[in-house]
Amino acid sequence: MNKLGKISVQHPLPNSVKLLTIDDAAAGQRIDNFLLRICKGVPKSHIYRIVRSGEVRVNKGRVDTAYRLAIGDIIRLPPMRIALKENNLSPPLDSAAPSANFPVLYEDDCLLVINKPAGVAVHGGSGIAFGVIEQLRRTYPNFKFLELVHRLDRETSGILLLAKKRSALTALHAQLRDNQVDKRYLVCVHADWQAARQIVKERLHKYVTAEGERRVCIHEQGQTAHTVFNLIQRFTEYALLEAELKTGRTHQIRVHLAHLAAPIVGDDKYGDFALNRQLARTAAKPGLKRMFLHAYKVSLTHPVSGVRLALEAPLPNDCVRFLEQLSPLQGAGKKH
């Protein structure tokens, strides 16, 4: 009997029944989602048909598409013209993705936490050949399972959580849904910011531009979004803020600040484009060639031990230098 980690990527299985044994990396996953992951190229409708018709069996019995896999389950797959993904748990290694050593902030048997640099996408797609997750799978080929717990924008730096077990991924997703993960960002805005603390609850709507680019705007029929901004320090024409996410919508901090007429320095989607060009010039002072948004602090409950973890990522050097080039306003906020 073939274990999940032993199935070859090179050999399609068009004319034979295949038996797969579930290990802890796949335990807890719905069988329909599991099959969609391993049966690359097979239409979704076909996957659901063979489960509902009983052609797919678990422990020799029929199951419905909502069945959740358990360790030791034996799945019978009918003949299909597919090539099962390597180890059947994570997407196959992308030959275009080079290995990369990102700064590791925390690691144990079920978690990997890195400090993502700005300018690196978290995953491939939309014209991007590969991202952090593909590079990490190349770096750690022995990991049976590695998935993103959440996402960061390409130009955002800082703490990125990854799960090394599906049970950890499920538990952390539950914490995120229940607002039990405290995520804080450092952000520099171009504005005469006055409030020590400002709460924004503006609904966000995602759309695609005529050029095919993803954007977000304030819209009364959009998804609820809640951000709290705390003033850290005021400068002449600028302010350093802490952004506290109460929800995790796409581009939430960026759009909420643009709505307040306080664009993030270096934001190429919602920012002050003329200012960004000025700051990015060679030898400009102050000067910055990236977006000043950094995920610097995350607090969560460990999915296994139950211990509360407090993780921090230092502000990158280019952001530190930018702040040092600004003129501070005395007595206007406590410097981080």
mmCIF file of C-alpha atoms in Angstrom, residues 45-258:
data_model
loop_
_atom_site.group_PDB
_atom_site.id
_atom_site.type_symbol
_atom_site.label_atom_id
_atom_site.label_comp_id
_atom_site.label_asym_id
_atom_site.label_seq_id
_atom_site.Cartn_x
_atom_site.Cartn_y
_atom_site.Cartn_z
ATOM 1 C CA SER A 45 -17.601 18.604 -10.973
ATOM 2 C CA HIS A 46 -15.910 15.240 -11.597
ATOM 3 C CA ILE A 47 -14.457 15.135 -8.086
ATOM 4 C CA TYR A 48 -17.889 15.691 -6.551
ATOM 5 C CA ARG A 49 -19.479 13.126 -8.871
ATOM 6 C CA ILE A 50 -17.100 10.299 -7.968
ATOM 7 C CA VAL A 51 -17.504 10.994 -4.244
ATOM 8 C CA ARG A 52 -21.298 11.118 -4.389
ATOM 9 C CA SER A 53 -21.501 8.033 -6.611
ATOM 10 C CA GLY A 54 -19.426 6.014 -4.136
ATOM 11 C CA GLU A 55 -16.478 5.508 -6.486
ATOM 12 C CA VAL A 56 -14.324 7.136 -3.825
ATOM 13 C CA ARG A 57 -14.357 5.071 -0.635
ATOM 14 C CA VAL A 58 -12.932 5.755 2.834
ATOM 15 C CA ASN A 59 -12.162 2.658 4.892
ATOM 16 C CA LYS A 60 -14.197 0.659 2.327
ATOM 17 C CA GLY A 61 -17.320 2.746 2.945
ATOM 18 C CA ARG A 62 -19.107 5.589 1.224
ATOM 19 C CA VAL A 63 -18.772 9.147 2.572
ATOM 20 C CA ASP A 64 -20.233 12.493 1.578
ATOM 21 C CA THR A 65 -18.210 15.439 0.373
ATOM 22 C CA ALA A 66 -18.190 17.060 3.828
ATOM 23 C CA TYR A 67 -16.462 14.092 5.484
ATOM 24 C CA ARG A 68 -13.357 15.132 7.433
ATOM 25 C CA LEU A 69 -10.348 12.885 7.129
ATOM 26 C CA ALA A 70 -8.760 11.221 10.165
ATOM 27 C CA ILE A 71 -5.280 9.832 10.696
ATOM 28 C CA GLY A 72 -5.098 6.291 9.317
ATOM 29 C CA ASP A 73 -8.061 6.628 6.943
ATOM 30 C CA ILE A 74 -7.569 4.649 3.745
ATOM 31 C CA ILE A 75 -8.962 6.336 0.642
ATOM 32 C CA ARG A 76 -9.787 4.338 -2.489
ATOM 33 C CA LEU A 77 -9.424 6.431 -5.653
ATOM 34 C CA PRO A 78 -10.974 5.127 -8.893
ATOM 35 C CA PRO A 79 -8.972 5.188 -12.146
ATOM 36 C CA MET A 80 -8.414 8.792 -13.249
ATOM 37 C CA ARG A 81 -6.050 10.413 -15.713
ATOM 38 C CA ILE A 82 -4.197 12.481 -13.131
ATOM 39 C CA ALA A 83 -0.713 13.002 -11.798
ATOM 40 C CA LEU A 84 -0.809 13.110 -8.021
ATOM 41 C CA LYS A 85 1.173 15.918 -6.447
ATOM 42 C CA GLU A 86 4.370 15.064 -4.648
ATOM 43 C CA ASN A 87 3.556 13.830 -1.106
ATOM 44 C CA ASN A 88 -0.073 14.780 -1.873
ATOM 45 C CA LEU A 89 -0.294 17.316 0.904
ATOM 46 C CA SER A 90 1.352 20.465 -0.341
ATOM 47 C CA PRO A 91 1.510 21.887 -3.863
ATOM 48 C CA PRO A 92 4.445 20.518 -5.872
ATOM 49 C CA LEU A 93 7.782 22.239 -5.721
ATOM 50 C CA ASP A 94 7.892 25.003 -8.316
ATOM 51 C CA SER A 95 11.028 24.628 -10.386
ATOM 52 C CA ALA A 96 11.029 28.414 -10.907
ATOM 53 C CA ALA A 97 11.152 29.144 -7.177
ATOM 54 C CA PRO A 98 14.655 29.446 -5.710
ATOM 55 C CA SER A 99 15.231 28.573 -2.081
ATOM 56 C CA ALA A 100 15.448 31.547 0.282
ATOM 57 C CA ASN A 101 16.441 32.072 3.892
ATOM 58 C CA PHE A 102 14.074 34.587 5.455
ATOM 59 C CA PRO A 103 14.743 35.731 9.035
ATOM 60 C CA VAL A 104 13.010 33.257 11.364
ATOM 61 C CA LEU A 105 11.316 34.842 14.379
ATOM 62 C CA TYR A 106 9.881 31.620 15.827
ATOM 63 C CA GLU A 107 9.728 27.947 14.898
ATOM 64 C CA ASP A 108 8.532 24.711 16.446
ATOM 65 C CA ASP A 109 6.859 21.490 15.259
ATOM 66 C CA CYS A 110 3.715 23.227 14.030
ATOM 67 C CA LEU A 111 4.598 26.898 13.452
ATOM 68 C CA LEU A 112 7.071 28.846 11.349
ATOM 69 C CA VAL A 113 7.126 32.632 11.752
ATOM 70 C CA ILE A 114 9.320 34.746 9.491
ATOM 71 C CA ASN A 115 10.114 38.418 8.992
ATOM 72 C CA LYS A 116 9.088 39.020 5.387
ATOM 73 C CA PRO A 117 10.981 41.748 3.515
ATOM 74 C CA ALA A 118 9.145 44.378 1.472
ATOM 75 C CA GLY A 119 8.872 43.726 -2.255
ATOM 76 C CA VAL A 120 8.337 39.974 -1.964
ATOM 77 C CA ALA A 121 4.903 38.464 -2.658
ATOM 78 C CA VAL A 122 3.658 35.848 -0.210
ATOM 79 C CA HIS A 123 2.625 33.513 -3.051
ATOM 80 C CA GLY A 124 2.779 33.230 -6.823
ATOM 81 C CA GLY A 125 -0.035 34.168 -9.172
ATOM 82 C CA SER A 126 -1.315 37.194 -11.143
ATOM 83 C CA GLY A 127 1.865 37.378 -13.175
ATOM 84 C CA ILE A 128 4.171 36.533 -10.250
ATOM 85 C CA ALA A 129 6.089 33.302 -10.814
ATOM 86 C CA PHE A 130 6.607 32.518 -7.137
ATOM 87 C CA GLY A 131 6.400 33.988 -3.668
ATOM 88 C CA VAL A 132 7.456 33.332 -0.095
ATOM 89 C CA ILE A 133 5.493 30.099 0.272
ATOM 90 C CA GLU A 134 6.967 28.545 -2.887
ATOM 91 C CA GLN A 135 10.474 29.597 -1.852
ATOM 92 C CA LEU A 136 10.073 28.171 1.642
ATOM 93 C CA ARG A 137 8.816 24.857 0.267
ATOM 94 C CA ARG A 138 11.954 24.745 -1.847
ATOM 95 C CA THR A 139 14.111 25.615 1.184
ATOM 96 C CA TYR A 140 12.441 23.004 3.417
ATOM 97 C CA PRO A 141 11.631 20.047 1.111
ATOM 98 C CA ASN A 142 11.273 17.699 4.087
ATOM 99 C CA PHE A 143 8.259 19.560 5.468
ATOM 100 C CA LYS A 144 5.202 17.416 4.752
ATOM 101 C CA PHE A 145 2.917 20.416 5.097
ATOM 102 C CA LEU A 146 3.523 24.165 4.881
ATOM 103 C CA GLU A 147 0.791 26.723 4.344
ATOM 104 C CA LEU A 148 0.270 30.453 4.854
ATOM 105 C CA VAL A 149 -1.878 31.284 7.879
ATOM 106 C CA HIS A 150 -2.565 34.791 6.548
ATOM 107 C CA ARG A 151 -1.240 37.170 3.902
ATOM 108 C CA LEU A 152 0.719 40.399 3.692
ATOM 109 C CA ASP A 153 0.734 42.757 0.721
ATOM 110 C CA ARG A 154 3.795 42.457 -1.470
ATOM 111 C CA GLU A 155 5.169 45.852 -0.360
ATOM 112 C CA THR A 156 4.410 45.260 3.331
ATOM 113 C CA SER A 157 7.190 43.867 5.494
ATOM 114 C CA GLY A 158 7.063 42.077 8.819
ATOM 115 C CA ILE A 159 5.605 39.106 10.631
ATOM 116 C CA LEU A 160 4.225 36.306 8.465
ATOM 117 C CA LEU A 161 2.733 33.182 10.063
ATOM 118 C CA LEU A 162 2.958 29.751 8.439
ATOM 119 C CA ALA A 163 1.580 26.433 9.663
ATOM 120 C CA LYS A 164 3.557 23.193 9.487
ATOM 121 C CA LYS A 165 0.521 21.052 10.367
ATOM 122 C CA ARG A 166 -3.044 21.229 9.123
ATOM 123 C CA SER A 167 -4.344 21.093 12.702
ATOM 124 C CA ALA A 168 -2.322 24.231 13.490
ATOM 125 C CA LEU A 169 -3.619 25.963 10.372
ATOM 126 C CA THR A 170 -7.221 25.182 11.298
ATOM 127 C CA ALA A 171 -6.745 26.367 14.895
ATOM 128 C CA LEU A 172 -5.092 29.633 13.855
ATOM 129 C CA HIS A 173 -7.770 30.326 11.257
ATOM 130 C CA ALA A 174 -10.362 29.901 14.022
ATOM 131 C CA GLN A 175 -8.470 32.427 16.170
ATOM 132 C CA LEU A 176 -8.401 34.886 13.289
ATOM 133 C CA ARG A 177 -12.140 34.489 12.694
ATOM 134 C CA ASP A 178 -12.856 35.012 16.394
ATOM 135 C CA ASN A 179 -10.593 38.089 16.582
ATOM 136 C CA GLN A 180 -8.252 36.371 19.050
ATOM 137 C CA VAL A 181 -5.075 37.281 17.146
ATOM 138 C CA ASP A 182 -3.759 40.760 17.949
ATOM 139 C CA LYS A 183 -1.982 42.183 14.881
ATOM 140 C CA ARG A 184 -0.198 45.553 15.016
ATOM 141 C CA TYR A 185 1.521 47.495 12.232
ATOM 142 C CA LEU A 186 3.849 50.489 12.158
ATOM 143 C CA VAL A 187 2.916 52.958 9.442
ATOM 144 C CA CYS A 188 4.179 56.392 8.454
ATOM 145 C CA VAL A 189 1.659 58.766 6.851
ATOM 146 C CA HIS A 190 1.994 62.096 5.088
ATOM 147 C CA ALA A 191 -0.454 64.213 7.071
ATOM 148 C CA ASP A 192 -0.888 66.697 9.877
ATOM 149 C CA TRP A 193 -2.152 63.988 12.209
ATOM 150 C CA GLN A 194 -3.688 65.232 15.458
ATOM 151 C CA ALA A 195 -5.644 62.412 17.119
ATOM 152 C CA ALA A 196 -3.933 60.340 19.809
ATOM 153 C CA ARG A 197 -6.318 57.497 18.949
ATOM 154 C CA GLN A 198 -8.668 57.217 15.989
ATOM 155 C CA ILE A 199 -11.146 54.446 15.234
ATOM 156 C CA VAL A 200 -12.183 53.789 11.645
ATOM 157 C CA LYS A 201 -15.140 51.576 10.739
ATOM 158 C CA GLU A 202 -15.605 52.047 7.012
ATOM 159 C CA ARG A 203 -16.850 49.170 4.862
ATOM 160 C CA LEU A 204 -14.529 47.988 2.097
ATOM 161 C CA HIS A 205 -15.418 46.770 -1.386
ATOM 162 C CA LYS A 206 -13.026 44.931 -3.731
ATOM 163 C CA TYR A 207 -13.077 45.562 -7.455
ATOM 164 C CA VAL A 208 -10.867 45.201 -10.549
ATOM 165 C CA THR A 209 -9.758 48.181 -12.637
ATOM 166 C CA ALA A 210 -10.022 48.359 -16.422
ATOM 167 C CA GLU A 211 -6.331 47.426 -16.495
ATOM 168 C CA GLY A 212 -7.054 44.269 -14.496
ATOM 169 C CA GLU A 213 -5.537 45.463 -11.218
ATOM 170 C CA ARG A 214 -7.135 44.635 -7.878
ATOM 171 C CA ARG A 215 -8.324 47.628 -5.851
ATOM 172 C CA VAL A 216 -10.410 48.335 -2.760
ATOM 173 C CA CYS A 217 -12.661 51.298 -2.016
ATOM 174 C CA ILE A 218 -14.985 52.559 0.715
ATOM 175 C CA HIS A 219 -18.515 51.407 -0.062
ATOM 176 C CA GLU A 220 -21.610 51.135 2.116
ATOM 177 C CA GLN A 221 -22.346 47.657 0.755
ATOM 178 C CA GLY A 222 -18.797 46.403 1.267
ATOM 179 C CA GLN A 223 -17.451 44.145 4.005
ATOM 180 C CA THR A 224 -17.192 45.459 7.547
ATOM 181 C CA ALA A 225 -13.711 46.728 8.378
ATOM 182 C CA HIS A 226 -12.390 48.061 11.684
ATOM 183 C CA THR A 227 -8.986 49.662 12.295
ATOM 184 C CA VAL A 228 -7.670 51.538 15.324
ATOM 185 C CA PHE A 229 -4.849 54.040 14.795
ATOM 186 C CA ASN A 230 -2.649 55.093 17.721
ATOM 187 C CA LEU A 231 -0.281 58.043 17.392
ATOM 188 C CA ILE A 232 3.345 57.205 18.188
ATOM 189 C CA GLN A 233 5.130 60.362 17.040
ATOM 190 C CA ARG A 234 4.386 63.461 14.980
ATOM 191 C CA PHE A 235 6.848 65.014 12.562
ATOM 192 C CA THR A 236 6.721 68.025 10.303
ATOM 193 C CA GLU A 237 4.232 66.929 7.602
ATOM 194 C CA TYR A 238 4.385 63.283 8.724
ATOM 195 C CA ALA A 239 3.266 60.997 11.549
ATOM 196 C CA LEU A 240 4.262 57.553 12.765
ATOM 197 C CA LEU A 241 1.235 55.477 13.758
ATOM 198 C CA GLU A 242 0.451 52.074 15.161
ATOM 199 C CA ALA A 243 -2.376 50.402 13.256
ATOM 200 C CA GLU A 244 -4.364 47.828 15.196
ATOM 201 C CA LEU A 245 -6.377 45.488 12.997
ATOM 202 C CA LYS A 246 -9.750 44.391 14.312
ATOM 203 C CA THR A 247 -10.642 42.811 10.960
ATOM 204 C CA GLY A 248 -8.345 41.568 8.207
ATOM 205 C CA ARG A 249 -9.651 42.903 4.897
ATOM 206 C CA THR A 250 -7.575 43.323 1.752
ATOM 207 C CA HIS A 251 -5.676 46.667 1.772
ATOM 208 C CA GLN A 252 -7.600 47.644 4.919
ATOM 209 C CA ILE A 253 -4.989 49.916 6.526
ATOM 210 C CA ARG A 254 -4.068 51.517 3.211
ATOM 211 C CA VAL A 255 -7.640 52.364 2.196
ATOM 212 C CA HIS A 256 -8.710 53.541 5.659
ATOM 213 C CA LEU A 257 -5.752 55.934 5.828
ATOM 214 C CA ALA A 258 -6.320 57.206 2.287
#
